[in-house]
mmCIF file of N, CA and C in Angstrom:
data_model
loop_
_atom_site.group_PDB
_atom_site.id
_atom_site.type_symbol
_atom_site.label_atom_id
_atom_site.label_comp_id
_atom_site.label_asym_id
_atom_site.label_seq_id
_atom_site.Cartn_x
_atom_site.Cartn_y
_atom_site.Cartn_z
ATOM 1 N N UNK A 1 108.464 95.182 121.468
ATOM 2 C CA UNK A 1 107.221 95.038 120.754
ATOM 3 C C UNK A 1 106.557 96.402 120.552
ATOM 4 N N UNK A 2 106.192 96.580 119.406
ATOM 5 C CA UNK A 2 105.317 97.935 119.183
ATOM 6 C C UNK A 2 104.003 97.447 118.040
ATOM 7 N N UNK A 3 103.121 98.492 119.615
ATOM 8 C CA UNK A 3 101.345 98.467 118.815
ATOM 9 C C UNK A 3 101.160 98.844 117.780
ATOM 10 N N UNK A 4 100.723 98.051 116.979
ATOM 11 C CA UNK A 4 100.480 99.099 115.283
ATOM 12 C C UNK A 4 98.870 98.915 115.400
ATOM 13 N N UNK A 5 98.158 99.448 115.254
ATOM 14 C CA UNK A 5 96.572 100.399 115.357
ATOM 15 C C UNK A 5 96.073 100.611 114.069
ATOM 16 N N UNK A 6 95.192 99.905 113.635
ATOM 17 C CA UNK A 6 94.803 100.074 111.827
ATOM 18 C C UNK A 6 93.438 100.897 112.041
ATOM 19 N N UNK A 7 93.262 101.301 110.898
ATOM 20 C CA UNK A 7 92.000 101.675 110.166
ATOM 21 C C UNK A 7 91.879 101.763 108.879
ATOM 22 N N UNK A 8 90.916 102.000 108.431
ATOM 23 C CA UNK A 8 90.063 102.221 107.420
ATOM 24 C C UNK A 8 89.614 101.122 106.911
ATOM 25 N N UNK A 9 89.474 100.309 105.760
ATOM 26 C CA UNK A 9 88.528 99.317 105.313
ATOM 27 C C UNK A 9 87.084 99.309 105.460
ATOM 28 N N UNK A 10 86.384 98.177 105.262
ATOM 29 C CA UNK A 10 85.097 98.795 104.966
ATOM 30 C C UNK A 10 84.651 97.722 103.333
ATOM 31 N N UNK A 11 83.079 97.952 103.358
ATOM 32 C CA UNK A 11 82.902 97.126 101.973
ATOM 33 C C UNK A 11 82.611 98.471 100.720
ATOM 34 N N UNK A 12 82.908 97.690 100.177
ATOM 35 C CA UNK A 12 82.845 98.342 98.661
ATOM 36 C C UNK A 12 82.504 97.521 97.197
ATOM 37 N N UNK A 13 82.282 98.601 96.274
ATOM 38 C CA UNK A 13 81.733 97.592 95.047
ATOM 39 C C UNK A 13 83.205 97.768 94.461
ATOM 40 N N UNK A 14 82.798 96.710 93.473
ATOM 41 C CA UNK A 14 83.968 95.792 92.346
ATOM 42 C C UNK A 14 84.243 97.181 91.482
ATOM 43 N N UNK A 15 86.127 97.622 91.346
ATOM 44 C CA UNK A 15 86.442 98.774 91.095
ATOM 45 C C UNK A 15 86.533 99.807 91.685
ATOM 46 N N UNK A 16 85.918 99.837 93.064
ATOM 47 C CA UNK A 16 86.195 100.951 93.856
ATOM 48 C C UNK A 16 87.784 101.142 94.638
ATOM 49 N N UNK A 17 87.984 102.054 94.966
ATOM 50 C CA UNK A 17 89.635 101.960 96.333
ATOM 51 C C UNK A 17 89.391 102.252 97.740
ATOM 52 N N UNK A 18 89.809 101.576 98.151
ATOM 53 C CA UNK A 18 90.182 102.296 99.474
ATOM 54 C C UNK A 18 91.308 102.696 100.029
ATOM 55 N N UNK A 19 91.518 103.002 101.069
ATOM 56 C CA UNK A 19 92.888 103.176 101.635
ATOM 57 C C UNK A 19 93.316 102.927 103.388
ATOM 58 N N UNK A 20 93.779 101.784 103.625
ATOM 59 C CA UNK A 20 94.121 101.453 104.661
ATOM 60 C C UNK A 20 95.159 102.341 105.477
ATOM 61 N N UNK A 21 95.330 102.659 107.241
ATOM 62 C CA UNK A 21 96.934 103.621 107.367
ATOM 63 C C UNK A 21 96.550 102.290 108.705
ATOM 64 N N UNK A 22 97.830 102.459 109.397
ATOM 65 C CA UNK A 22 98.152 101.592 110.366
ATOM 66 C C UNK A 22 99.816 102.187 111.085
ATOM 67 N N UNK A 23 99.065 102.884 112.431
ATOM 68 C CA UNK A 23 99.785 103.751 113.028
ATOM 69 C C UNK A 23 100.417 103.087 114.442
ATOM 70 N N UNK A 24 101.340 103.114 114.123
ATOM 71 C CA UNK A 24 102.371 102.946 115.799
ATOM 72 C C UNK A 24 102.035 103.484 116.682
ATOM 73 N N UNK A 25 101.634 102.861 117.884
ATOM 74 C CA UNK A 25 101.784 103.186 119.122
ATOM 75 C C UNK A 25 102.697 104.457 119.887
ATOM 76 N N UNK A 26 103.839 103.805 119.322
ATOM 77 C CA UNK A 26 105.100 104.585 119.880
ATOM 78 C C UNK A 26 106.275 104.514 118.949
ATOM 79 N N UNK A 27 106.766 105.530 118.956
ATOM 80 C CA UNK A 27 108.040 105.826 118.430
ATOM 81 C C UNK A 27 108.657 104.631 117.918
ATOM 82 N N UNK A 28 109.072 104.482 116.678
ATOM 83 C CA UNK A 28 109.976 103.332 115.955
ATOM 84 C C UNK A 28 111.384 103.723 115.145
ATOM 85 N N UNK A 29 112.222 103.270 115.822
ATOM 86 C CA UNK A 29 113.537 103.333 115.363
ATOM 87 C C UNK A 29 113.688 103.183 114.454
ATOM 88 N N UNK A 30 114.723 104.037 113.370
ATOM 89 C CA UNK A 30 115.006 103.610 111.948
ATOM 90 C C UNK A 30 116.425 102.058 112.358
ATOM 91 N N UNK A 31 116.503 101.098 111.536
ATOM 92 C CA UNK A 31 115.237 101.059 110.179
ATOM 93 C C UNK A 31 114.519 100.152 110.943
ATOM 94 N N UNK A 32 113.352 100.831 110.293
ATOM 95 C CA UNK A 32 111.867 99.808 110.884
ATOM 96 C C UNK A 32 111.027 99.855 109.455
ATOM 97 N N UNK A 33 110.828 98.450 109.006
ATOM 98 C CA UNK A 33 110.539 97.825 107.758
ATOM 99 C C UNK A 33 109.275 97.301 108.168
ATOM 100 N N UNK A 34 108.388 97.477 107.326
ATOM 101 C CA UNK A 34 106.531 97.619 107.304
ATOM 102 C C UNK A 34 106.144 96.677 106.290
ATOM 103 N N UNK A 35 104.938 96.242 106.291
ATOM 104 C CA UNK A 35 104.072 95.444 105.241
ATOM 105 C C UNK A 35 102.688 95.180 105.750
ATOM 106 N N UNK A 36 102.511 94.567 104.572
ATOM 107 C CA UNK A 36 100.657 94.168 104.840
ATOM 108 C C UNK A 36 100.697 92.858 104.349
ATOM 109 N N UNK A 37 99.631 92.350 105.329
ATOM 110 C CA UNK A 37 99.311 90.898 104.734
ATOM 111 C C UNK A 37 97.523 90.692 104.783
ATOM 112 N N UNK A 38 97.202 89.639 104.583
ATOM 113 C CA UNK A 38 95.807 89.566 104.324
ATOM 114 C C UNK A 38 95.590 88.341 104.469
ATOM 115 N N UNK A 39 94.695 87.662 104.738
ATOM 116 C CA UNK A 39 93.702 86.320 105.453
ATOM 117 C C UNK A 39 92.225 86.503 105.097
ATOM 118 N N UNK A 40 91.958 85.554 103.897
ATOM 119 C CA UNK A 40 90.768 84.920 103.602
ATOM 120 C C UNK A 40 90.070 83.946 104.228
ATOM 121 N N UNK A 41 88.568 83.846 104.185
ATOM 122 C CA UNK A 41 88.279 82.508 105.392
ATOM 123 C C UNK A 41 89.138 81.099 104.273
ATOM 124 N N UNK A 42 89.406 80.622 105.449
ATOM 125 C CA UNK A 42 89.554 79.251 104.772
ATOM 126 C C UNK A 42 91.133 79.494 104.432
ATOM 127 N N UNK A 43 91.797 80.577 104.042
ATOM 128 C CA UNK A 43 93.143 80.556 103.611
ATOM 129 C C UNK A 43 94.579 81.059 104.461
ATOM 130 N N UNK A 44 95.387 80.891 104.560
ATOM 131 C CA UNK A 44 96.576 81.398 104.866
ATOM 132 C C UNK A 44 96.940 82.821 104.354
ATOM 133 N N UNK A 45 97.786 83.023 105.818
ATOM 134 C CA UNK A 45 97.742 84.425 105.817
ATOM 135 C C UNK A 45 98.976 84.769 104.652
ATOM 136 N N UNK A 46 98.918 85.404 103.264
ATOM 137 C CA UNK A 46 99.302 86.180 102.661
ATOM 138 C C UNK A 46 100.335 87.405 102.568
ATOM 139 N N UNK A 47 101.617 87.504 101.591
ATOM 140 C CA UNK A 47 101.608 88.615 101.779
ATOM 141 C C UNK A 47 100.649 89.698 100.183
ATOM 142 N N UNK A 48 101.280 90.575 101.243
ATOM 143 C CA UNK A 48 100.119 91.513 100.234
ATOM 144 C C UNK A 48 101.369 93.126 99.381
ATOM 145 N N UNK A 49 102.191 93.414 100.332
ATOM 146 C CA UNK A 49 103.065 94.276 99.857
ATOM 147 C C UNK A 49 104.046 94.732 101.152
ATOM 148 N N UNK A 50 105.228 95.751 100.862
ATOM 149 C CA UNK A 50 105.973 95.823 102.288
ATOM 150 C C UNK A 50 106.538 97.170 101.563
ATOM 151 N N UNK A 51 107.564 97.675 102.489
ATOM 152 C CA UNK A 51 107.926 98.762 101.748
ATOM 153 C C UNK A 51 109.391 99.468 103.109
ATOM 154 N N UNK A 52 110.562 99.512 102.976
ATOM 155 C CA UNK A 52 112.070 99.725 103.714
ATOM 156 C C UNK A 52 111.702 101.307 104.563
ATOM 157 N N UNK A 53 112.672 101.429 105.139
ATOM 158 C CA UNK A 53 112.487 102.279 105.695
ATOM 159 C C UNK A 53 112.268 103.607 105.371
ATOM 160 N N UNK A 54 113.263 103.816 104.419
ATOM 161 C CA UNK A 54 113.074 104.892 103.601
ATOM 162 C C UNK A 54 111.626 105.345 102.705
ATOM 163 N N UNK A 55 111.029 104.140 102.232
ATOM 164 C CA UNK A 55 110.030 104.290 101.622
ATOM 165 C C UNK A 55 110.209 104.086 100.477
ATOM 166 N N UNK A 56 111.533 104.000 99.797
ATOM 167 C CA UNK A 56 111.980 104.329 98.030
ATOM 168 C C UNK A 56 111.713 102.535 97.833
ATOM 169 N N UNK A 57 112.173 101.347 98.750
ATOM 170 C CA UNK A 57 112.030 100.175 98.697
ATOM 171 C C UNK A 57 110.910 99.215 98.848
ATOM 172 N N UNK A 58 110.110 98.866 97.790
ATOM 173 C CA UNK A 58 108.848 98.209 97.615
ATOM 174 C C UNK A 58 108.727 96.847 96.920
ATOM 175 N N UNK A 59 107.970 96.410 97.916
ATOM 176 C CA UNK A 59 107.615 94.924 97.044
ATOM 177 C C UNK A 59 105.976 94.416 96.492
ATOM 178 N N UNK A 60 106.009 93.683 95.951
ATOM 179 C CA UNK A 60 104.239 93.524 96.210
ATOM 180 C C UNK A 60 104.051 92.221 95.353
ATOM 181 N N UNK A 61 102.876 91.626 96.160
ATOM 182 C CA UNK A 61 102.514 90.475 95.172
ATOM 183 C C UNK A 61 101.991 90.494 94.120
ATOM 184 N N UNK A 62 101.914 89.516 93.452
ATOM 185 C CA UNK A 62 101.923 89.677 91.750
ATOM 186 C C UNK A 62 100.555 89.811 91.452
ATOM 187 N N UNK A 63 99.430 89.757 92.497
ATOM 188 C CA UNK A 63 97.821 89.833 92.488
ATOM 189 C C UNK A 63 97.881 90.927 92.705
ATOM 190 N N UNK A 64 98.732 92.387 93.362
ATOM 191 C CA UNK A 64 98.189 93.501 93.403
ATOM 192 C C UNK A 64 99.012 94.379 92.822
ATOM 193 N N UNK A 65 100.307 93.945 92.232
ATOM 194 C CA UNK A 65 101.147 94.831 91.598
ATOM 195 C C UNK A 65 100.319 95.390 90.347
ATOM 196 N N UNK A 66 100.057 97.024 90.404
ATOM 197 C CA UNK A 66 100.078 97.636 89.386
ATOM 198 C C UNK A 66 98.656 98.339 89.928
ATOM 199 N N UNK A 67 97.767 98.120 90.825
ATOM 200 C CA UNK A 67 96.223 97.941 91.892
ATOM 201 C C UNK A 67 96.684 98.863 93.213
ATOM 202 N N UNK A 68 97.910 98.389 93.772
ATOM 203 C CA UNK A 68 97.885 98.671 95.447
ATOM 204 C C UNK A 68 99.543 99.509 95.095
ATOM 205 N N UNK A 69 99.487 100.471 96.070
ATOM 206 C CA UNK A 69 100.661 101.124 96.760
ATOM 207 C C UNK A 69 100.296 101.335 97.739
ATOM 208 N N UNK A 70 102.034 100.981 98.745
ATOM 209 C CA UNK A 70 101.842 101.044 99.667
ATOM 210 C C UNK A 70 102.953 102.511 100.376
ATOM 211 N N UNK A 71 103.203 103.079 101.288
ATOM 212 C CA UNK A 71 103.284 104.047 101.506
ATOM 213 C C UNK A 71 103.931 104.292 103.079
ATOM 214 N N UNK A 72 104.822 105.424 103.147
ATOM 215 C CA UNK A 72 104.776 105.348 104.854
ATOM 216 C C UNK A 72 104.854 106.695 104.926
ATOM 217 N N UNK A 73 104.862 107.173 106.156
ATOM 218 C CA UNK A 73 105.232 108.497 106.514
ATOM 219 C C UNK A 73 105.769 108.279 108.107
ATOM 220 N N UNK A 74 106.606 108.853 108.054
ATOM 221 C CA UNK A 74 107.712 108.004 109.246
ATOM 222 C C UNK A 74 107.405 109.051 110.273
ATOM 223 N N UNK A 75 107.129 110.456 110.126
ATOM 224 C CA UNK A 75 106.949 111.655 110.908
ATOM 225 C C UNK A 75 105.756 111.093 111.909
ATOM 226 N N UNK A 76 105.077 110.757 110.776
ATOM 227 C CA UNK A 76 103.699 110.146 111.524
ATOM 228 C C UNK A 76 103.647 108.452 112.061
ATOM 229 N N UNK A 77 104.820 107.912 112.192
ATOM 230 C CA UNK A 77 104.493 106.524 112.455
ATOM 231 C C UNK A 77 103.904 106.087 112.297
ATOM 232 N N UNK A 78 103.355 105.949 110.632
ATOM 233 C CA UNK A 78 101.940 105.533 109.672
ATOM 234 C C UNK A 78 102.689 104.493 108.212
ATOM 235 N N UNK A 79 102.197 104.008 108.170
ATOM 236 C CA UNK A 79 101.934 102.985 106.872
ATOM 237 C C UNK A 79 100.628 102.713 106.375
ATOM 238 N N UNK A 80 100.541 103.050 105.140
ATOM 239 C CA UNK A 80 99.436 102.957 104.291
ATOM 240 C C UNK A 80 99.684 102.413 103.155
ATOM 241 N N UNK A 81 97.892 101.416 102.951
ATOM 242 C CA UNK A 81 98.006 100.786 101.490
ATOM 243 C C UNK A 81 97.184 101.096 100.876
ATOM 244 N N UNK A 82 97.252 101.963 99.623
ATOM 245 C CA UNK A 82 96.175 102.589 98.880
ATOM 246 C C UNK A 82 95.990 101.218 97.681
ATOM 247 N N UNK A 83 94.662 101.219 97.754
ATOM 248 C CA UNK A 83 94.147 99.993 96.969
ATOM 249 C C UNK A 83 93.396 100.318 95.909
ATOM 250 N N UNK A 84 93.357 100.062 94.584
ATOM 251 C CA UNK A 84 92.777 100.923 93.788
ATOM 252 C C UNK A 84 91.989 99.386 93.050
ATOM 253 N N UNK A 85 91.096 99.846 92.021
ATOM 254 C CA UNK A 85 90.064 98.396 91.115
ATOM 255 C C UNK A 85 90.149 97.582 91.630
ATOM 256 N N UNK A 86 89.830 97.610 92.994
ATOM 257 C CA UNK A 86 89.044 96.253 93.881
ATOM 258 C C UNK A 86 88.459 95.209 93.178
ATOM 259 N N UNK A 87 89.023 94.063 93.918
ATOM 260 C CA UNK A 87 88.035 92.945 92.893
ATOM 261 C C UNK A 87 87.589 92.119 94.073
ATOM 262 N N UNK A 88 86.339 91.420 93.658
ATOM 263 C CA UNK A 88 86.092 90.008 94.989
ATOM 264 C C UNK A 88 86.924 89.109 95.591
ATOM 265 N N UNK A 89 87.962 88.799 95.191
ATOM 266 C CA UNK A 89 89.030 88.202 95.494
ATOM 267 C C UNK A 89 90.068 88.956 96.190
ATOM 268 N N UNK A 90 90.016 89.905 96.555
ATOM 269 C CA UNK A 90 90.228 90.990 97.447
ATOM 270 C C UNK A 90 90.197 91.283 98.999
ATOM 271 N N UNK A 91 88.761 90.587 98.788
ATOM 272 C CA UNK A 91 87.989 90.484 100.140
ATOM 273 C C UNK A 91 88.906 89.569 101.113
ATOM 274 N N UNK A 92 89.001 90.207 102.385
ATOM 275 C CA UNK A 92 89.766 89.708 103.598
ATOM 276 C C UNK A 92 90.140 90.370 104.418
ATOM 277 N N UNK A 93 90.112 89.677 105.780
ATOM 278 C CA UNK A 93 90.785 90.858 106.624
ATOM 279 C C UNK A 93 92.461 91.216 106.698
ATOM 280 N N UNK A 94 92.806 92.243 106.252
ATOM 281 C CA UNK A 94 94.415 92.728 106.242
ATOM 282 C C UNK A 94 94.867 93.497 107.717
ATOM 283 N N UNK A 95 96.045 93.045 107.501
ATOM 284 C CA UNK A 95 96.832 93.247 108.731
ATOM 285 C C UNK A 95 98.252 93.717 108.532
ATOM 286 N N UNK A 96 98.467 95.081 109.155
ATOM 287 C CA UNK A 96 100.132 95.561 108.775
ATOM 288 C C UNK A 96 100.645 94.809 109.677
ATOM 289 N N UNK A 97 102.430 94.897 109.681
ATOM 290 C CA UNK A 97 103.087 94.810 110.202
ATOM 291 C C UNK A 97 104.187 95.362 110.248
ATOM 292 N N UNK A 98 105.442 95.013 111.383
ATOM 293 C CA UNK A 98 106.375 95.472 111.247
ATOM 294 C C UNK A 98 107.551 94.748 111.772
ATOM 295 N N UNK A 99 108.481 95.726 111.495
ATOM 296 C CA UNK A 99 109.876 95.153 112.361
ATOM 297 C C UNK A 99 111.385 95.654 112.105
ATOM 298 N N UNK A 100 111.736 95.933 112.809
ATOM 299 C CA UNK A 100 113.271 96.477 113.014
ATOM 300 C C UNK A 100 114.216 95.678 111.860
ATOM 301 N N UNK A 101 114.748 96.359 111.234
ATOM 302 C CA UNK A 101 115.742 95.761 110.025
ATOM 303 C C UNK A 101 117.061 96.158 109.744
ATOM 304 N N UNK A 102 117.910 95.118 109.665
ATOM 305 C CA UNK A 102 119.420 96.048 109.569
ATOM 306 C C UNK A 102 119.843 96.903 109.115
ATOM 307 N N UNK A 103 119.416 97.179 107.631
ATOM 308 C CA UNK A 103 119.542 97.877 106.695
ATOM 309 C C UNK A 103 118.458 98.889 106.365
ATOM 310 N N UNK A 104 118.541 100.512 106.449
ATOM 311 C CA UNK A 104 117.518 100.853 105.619
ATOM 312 C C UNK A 104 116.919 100.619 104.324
ATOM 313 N N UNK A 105 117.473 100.062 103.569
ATOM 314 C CA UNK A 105 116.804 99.548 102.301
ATOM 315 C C UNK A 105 116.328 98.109 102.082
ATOM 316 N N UNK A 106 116.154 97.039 103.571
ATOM 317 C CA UNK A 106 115.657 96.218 103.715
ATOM 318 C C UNK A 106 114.274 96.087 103.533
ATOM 319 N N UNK A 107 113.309 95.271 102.841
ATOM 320 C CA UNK A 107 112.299 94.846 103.361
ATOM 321 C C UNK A 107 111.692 93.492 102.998
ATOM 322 N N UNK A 108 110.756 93.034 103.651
ATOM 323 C CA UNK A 108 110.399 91.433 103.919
ATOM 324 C C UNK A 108 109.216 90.969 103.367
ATOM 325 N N UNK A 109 109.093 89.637 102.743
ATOM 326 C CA UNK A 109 107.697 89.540 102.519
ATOM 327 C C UNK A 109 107.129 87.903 102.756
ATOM 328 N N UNK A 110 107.829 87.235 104.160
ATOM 329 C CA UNK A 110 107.480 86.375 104.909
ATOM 330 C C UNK A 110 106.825 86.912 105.844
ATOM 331 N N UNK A 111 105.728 85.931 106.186
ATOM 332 C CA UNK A 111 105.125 86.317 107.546
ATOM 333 C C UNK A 111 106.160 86.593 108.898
ATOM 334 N N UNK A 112 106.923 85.286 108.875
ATOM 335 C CA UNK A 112 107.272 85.092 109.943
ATOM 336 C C UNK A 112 108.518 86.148 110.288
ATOM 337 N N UNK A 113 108.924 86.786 109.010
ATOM 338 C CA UNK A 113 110.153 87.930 109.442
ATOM 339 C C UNK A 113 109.589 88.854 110.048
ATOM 340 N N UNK A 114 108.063 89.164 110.382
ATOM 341 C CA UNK A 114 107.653 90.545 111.270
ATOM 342 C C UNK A 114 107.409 90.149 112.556
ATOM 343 N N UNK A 115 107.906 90.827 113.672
ATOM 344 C CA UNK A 115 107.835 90.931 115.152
ATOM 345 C C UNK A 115 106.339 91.345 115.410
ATOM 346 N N UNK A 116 105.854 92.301 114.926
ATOM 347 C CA UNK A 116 104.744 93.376 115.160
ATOM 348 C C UNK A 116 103.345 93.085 114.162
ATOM 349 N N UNK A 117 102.281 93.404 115.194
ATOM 350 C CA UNK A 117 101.381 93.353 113.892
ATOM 351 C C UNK A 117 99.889 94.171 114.561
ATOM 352 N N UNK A 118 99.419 94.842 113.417
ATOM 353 C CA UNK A 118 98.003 95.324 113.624
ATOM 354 C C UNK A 118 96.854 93.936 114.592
ATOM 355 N N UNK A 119 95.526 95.204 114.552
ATOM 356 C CA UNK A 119 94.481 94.181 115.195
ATOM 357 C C UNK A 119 93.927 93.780 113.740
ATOM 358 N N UNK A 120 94.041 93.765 112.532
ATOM 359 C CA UNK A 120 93.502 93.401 111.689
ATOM 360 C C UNK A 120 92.012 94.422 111.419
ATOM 361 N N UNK A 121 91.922 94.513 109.741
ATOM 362 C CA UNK A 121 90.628 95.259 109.669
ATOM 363 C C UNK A 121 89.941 94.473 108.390
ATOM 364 N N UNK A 122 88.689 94.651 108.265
ATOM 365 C CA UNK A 122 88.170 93.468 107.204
ATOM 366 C C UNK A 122 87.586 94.783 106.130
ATOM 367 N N UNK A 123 88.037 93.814 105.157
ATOM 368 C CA UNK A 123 88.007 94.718 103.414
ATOM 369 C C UNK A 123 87.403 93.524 102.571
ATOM 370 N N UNK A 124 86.349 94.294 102.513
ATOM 371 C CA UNK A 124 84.837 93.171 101.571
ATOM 372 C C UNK A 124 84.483 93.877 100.690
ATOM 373 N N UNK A 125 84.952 93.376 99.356
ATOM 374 C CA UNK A 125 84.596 94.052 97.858
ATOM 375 C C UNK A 125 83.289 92.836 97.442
ATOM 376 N N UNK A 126 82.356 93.596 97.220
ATOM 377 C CA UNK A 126 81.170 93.280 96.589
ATOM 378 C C UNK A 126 80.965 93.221 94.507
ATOM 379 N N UNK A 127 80.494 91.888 94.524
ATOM 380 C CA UNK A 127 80.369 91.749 92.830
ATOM 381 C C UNK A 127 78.932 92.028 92.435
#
């Protein structure tokens, strides 16, 4: 099991970005395959985007494709999701994750394929 440690989020107005990073504890073996998910009140937890070990391998849901990249830097045992024209429907608390993958060019976008996960941080876009 490895701690992943988030920050950033925060509220913001409709159109603004932010940028989430969510840093490992400790050292993670390649391949170790990352994502974000997100939880609205009232809704199921989401995915939101993921991205392989390498970094060249990305997925994302069809609500933020073209809005959100997501990002890693492996030196730093960091994953980041840069979020760009925030909208109210936005709003929720997101949570990375992770997990060891066979392949470096693997990555996942079920909940249940990640071992690992942030403490969650809450991202409230204002209309």
């Amino acid at each position: 099991q490895v701690q992943l440690v988030q920050s950033g989020g925060g509220l913001v107005q409709v159109g603004d970005s932010l940028r989430l990073s969510c840093l490992a504890s400790e050292r993670t073996f390649s391949p170790y395959a990352m994502g974000w998910f997100r939880q609205a009140p009232g809704k199921k937890r989401e995915f939101v985007a993921s991205v392989s070990w390498t970094g060249s391998n990305t997925g994302y849901a069809a609500s933020v494709k073209g809005r959100f990249t997501i990002s890693r830097d492996n030196a730093k045992n960091t994953v980041f999701l840069q979020m760009n024209s925030l909208r109210p429907e936005d709003t929720a608390v997101y949570y990375c994750a992770g997990r060891q993958a066979p392949r470096n060019n693997d990555y996942y976008i079920e909940l249940a394929s990640y071992n690992d996960w942030g403490q969650g941080t809450q991202v409230t876009v204002s209309s």
